[in-house]
PDB file of C-alpha atoms in Angstrom:
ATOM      1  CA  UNK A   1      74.315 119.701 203.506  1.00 53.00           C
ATOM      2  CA  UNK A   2      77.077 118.706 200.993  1.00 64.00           C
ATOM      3  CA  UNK A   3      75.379 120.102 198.266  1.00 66.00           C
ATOM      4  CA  UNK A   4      75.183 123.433 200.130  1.00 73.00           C
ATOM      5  CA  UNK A   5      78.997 123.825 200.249  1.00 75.00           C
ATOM      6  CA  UNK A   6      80.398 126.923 199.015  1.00 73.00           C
ATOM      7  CA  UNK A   7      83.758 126.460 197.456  1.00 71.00           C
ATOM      8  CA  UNK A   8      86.100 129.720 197.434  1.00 70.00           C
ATOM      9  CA  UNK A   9      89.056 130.198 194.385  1.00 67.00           C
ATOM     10  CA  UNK A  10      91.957 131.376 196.537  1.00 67.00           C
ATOM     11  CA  UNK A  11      94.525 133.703 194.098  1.00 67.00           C
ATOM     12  CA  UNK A  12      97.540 131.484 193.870  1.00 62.00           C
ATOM     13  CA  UNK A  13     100.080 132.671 191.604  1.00 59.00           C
ATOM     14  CA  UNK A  14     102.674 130.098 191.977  1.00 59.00           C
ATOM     15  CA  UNK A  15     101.932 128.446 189.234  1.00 57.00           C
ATOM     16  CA  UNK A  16     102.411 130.863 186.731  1.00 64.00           C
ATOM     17  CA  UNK A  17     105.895 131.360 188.540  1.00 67.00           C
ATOM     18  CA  UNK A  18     106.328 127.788 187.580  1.00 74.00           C
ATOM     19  CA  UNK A  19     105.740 128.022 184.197  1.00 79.00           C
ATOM     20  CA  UNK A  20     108.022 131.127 183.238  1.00 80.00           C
ATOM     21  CA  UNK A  21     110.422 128.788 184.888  1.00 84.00           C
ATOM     22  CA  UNK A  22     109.979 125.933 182.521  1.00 87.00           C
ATOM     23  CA  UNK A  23     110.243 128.043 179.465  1.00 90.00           C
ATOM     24  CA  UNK A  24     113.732 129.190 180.510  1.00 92.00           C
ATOM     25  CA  UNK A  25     114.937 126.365 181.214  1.00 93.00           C
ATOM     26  CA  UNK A  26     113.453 124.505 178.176  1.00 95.00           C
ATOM     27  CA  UNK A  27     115.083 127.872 176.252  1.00 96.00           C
ATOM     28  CA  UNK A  28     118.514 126.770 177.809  1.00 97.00           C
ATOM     29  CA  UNK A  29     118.357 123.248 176.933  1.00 97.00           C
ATOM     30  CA  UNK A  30     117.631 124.623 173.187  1.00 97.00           C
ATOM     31  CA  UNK A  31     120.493 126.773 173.097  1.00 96.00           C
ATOM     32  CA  UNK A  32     122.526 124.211 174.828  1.00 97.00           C
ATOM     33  CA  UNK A  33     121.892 122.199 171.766  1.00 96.00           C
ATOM     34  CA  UNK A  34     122.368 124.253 169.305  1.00 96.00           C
ATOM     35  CA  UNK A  35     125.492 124.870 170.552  1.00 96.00           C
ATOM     36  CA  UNK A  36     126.724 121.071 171.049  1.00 96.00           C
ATOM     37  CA  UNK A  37     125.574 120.545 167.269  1.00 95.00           C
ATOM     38  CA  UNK A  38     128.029 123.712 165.946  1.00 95.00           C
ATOM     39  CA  UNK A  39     131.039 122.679 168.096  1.00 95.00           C
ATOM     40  CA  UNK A  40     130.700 118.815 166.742  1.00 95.00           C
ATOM     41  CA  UNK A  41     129.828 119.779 163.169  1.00 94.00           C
ATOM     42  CA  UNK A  42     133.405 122.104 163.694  1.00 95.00           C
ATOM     43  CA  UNK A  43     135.191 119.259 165.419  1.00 94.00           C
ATOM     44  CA  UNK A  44     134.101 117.136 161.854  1.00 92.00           C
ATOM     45  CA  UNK A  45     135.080 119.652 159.607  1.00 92.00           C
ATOM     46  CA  UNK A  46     138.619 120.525 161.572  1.00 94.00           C
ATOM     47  CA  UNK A  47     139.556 116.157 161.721  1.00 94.00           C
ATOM     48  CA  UNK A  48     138.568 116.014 157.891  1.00 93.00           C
ATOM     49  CA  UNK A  49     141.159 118.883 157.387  1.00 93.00           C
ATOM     50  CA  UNK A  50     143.859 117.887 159.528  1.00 93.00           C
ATOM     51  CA  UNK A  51     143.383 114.247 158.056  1.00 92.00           C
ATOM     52  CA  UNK A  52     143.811 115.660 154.261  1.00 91.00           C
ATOM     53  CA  UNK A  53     146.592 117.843 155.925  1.00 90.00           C
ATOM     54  CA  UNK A  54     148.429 114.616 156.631  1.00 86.00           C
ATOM     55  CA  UNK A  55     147.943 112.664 154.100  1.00 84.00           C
ATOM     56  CA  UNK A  56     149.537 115.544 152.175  1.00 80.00           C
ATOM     57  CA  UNK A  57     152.150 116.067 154.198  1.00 78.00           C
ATOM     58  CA  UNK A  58     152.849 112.242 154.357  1.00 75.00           C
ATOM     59  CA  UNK A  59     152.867 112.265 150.600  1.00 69.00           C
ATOM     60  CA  UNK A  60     155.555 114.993 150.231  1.00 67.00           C
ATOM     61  CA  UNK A  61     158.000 113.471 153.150  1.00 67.00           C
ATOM     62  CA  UNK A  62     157.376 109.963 152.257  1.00 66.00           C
ATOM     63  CA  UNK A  63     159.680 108.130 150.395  1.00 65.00           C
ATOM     64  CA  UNK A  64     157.922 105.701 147.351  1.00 77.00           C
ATOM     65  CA  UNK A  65     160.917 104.055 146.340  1.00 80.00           C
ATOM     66  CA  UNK A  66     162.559 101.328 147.595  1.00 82.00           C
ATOM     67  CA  UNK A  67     166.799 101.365 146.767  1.00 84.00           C
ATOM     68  CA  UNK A  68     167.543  97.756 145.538  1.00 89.00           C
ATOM     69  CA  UNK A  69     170.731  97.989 144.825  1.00 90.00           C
ATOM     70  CA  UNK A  70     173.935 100.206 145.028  1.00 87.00           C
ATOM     71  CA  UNK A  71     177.669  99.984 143.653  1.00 88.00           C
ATOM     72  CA  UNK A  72     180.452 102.254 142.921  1.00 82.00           C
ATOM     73  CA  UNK A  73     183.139 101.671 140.946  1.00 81.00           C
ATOM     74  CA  UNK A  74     186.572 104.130 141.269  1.00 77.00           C
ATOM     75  CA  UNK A  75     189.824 103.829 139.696  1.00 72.00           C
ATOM     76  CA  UNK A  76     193.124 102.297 140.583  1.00 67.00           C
ATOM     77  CA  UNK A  77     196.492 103.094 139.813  1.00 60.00           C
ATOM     78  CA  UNK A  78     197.032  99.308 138.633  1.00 59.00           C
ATOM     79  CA  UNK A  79     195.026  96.865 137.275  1.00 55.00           C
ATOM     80  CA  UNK A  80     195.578  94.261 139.166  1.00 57.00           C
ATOM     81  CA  UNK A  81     193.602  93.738 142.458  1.00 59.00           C
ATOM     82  CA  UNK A  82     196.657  92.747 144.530  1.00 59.00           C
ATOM     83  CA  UNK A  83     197.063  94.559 147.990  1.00 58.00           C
ATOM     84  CA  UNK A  84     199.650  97.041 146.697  1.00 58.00           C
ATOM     85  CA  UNK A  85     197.113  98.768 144.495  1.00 62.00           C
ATOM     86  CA  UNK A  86     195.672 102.234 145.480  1.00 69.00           C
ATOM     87  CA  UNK A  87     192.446 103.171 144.628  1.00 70.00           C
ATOM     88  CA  UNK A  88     191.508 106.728 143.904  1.00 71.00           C
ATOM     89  CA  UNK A  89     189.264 108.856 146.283  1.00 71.00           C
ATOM     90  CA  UNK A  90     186.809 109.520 144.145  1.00 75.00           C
ATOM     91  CA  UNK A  91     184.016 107.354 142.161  1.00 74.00           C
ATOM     92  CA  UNK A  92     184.158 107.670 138.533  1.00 76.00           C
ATOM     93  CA  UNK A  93     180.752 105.194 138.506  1.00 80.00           C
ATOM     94  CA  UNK A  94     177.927 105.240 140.619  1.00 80.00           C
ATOM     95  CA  UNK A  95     174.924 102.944 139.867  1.00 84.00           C
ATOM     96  CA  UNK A  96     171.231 102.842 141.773  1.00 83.00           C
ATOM     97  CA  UNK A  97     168.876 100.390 141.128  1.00 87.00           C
ATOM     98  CA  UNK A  98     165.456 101.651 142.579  1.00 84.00           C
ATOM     99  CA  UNK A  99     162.021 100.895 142.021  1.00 86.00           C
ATOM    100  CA  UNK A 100     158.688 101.885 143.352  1.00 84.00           C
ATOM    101  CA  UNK A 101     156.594 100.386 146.292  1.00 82.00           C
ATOM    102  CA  UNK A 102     153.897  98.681 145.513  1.00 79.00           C
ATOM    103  CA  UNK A 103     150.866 100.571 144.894  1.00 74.00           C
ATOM    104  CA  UNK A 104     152.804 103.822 144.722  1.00 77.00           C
ATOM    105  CA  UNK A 105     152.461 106.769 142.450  1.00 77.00           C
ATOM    106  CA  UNK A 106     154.731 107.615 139.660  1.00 80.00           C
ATOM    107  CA  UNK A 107     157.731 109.756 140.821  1.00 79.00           C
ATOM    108  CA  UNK A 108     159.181 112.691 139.010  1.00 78.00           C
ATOM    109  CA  UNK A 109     162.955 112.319 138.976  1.00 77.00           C
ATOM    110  CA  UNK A 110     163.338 115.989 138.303  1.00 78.00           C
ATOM    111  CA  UNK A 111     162.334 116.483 141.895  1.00 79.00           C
ATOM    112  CA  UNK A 112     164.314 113.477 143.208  1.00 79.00           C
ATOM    113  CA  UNK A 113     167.519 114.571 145.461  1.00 83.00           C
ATOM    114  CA  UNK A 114     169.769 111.917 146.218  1.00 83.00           C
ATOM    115  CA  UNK A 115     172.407 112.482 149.589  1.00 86.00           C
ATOM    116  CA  UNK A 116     176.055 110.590 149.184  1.00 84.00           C
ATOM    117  CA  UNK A 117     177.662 110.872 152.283  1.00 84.00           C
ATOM    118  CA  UNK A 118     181.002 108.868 153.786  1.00 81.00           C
ATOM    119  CA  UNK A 119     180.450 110.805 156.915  1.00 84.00           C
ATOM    120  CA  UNK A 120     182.677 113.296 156.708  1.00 88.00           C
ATOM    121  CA  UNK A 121     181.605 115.012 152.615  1.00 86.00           C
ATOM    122  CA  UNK A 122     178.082 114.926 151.811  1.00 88.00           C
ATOM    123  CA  UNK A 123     176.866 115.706 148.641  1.00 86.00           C
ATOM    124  CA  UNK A 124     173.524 116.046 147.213  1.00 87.00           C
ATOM    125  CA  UNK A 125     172.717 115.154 143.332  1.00 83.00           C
ATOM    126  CA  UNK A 126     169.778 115.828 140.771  1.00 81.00           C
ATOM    127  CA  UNK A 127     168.581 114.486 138.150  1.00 76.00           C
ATOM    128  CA  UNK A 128     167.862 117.344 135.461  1.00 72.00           C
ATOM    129  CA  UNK A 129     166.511 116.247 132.075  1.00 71.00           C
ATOM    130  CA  UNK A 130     168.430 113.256 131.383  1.00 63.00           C
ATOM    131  CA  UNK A 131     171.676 114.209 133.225  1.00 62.00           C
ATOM    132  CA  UNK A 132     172.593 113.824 137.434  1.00 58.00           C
ATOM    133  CA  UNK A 133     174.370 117.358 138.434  1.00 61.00           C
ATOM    134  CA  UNK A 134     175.777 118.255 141.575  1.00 63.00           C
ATOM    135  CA  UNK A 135     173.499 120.019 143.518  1.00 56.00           C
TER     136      UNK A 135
END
């Protein structure tokens, strides 16, 4: 009697429900993807710049020279060195010994600026082709 068994289709359309549902949400998970890739590949290219940015910036503030030495001579109003002598205001000789850091770049004097200060007068020289002028 098995083999006599009639065996009826019934109209189900849940499963095509289903599968309009899985192509959305595979279409999300694309998108979703797409989307992580841009904002990391923008994330990359924004560090680099801002990395380059500062090492510029760095460059310009950053001191390469290292001050060894500096004396300053000014003049009396007698040559001997006893306590009664008066010494002038002013320097008539100023002499800095600098050199570079090690593994530095050249530096351009032209654009060097040096501050004197005895914390009350400041003054700022240049060095201009040769000669150190008041700036």
């Amino acid at each position: 009697m098995k083999a006599n068994r009639k065996y009826r289709l019934s109209k189900d359309n849940q499963a095509q429900v289903g599968i309009g549902t899985l192509i959305i949400f595979i279409a999300m998970i694309l998108v979703a993807a797409v989307a992580a890739a841009v904002l990391i590949q923008t994330s990359g290219v924004l560090q680099q710049k801002a990395q380059k940015t500062g090492k510029a910036s760095t460059q310009e503030v950053s001191s390469n020279v290292d001050v060894d030495s500096i004396e300053g001579w000014r003049g009396g109003t007698q040559s001997s060195k006893s306590a009664a002598d008066v010494f002038s205001d002013e320097l008539y000789r100023l002499d800095l010994r600098c050199s570079l850091k090690v593994g530095s770049s050249p530096v351009d004097m032209n654009q060097a600026v040096i501050t004197i200060t005895d914390g009350t007068t400041t003054n700022d020289l240049r060095y201009i082709e040769g000669s150190l002028v008041t700036a």
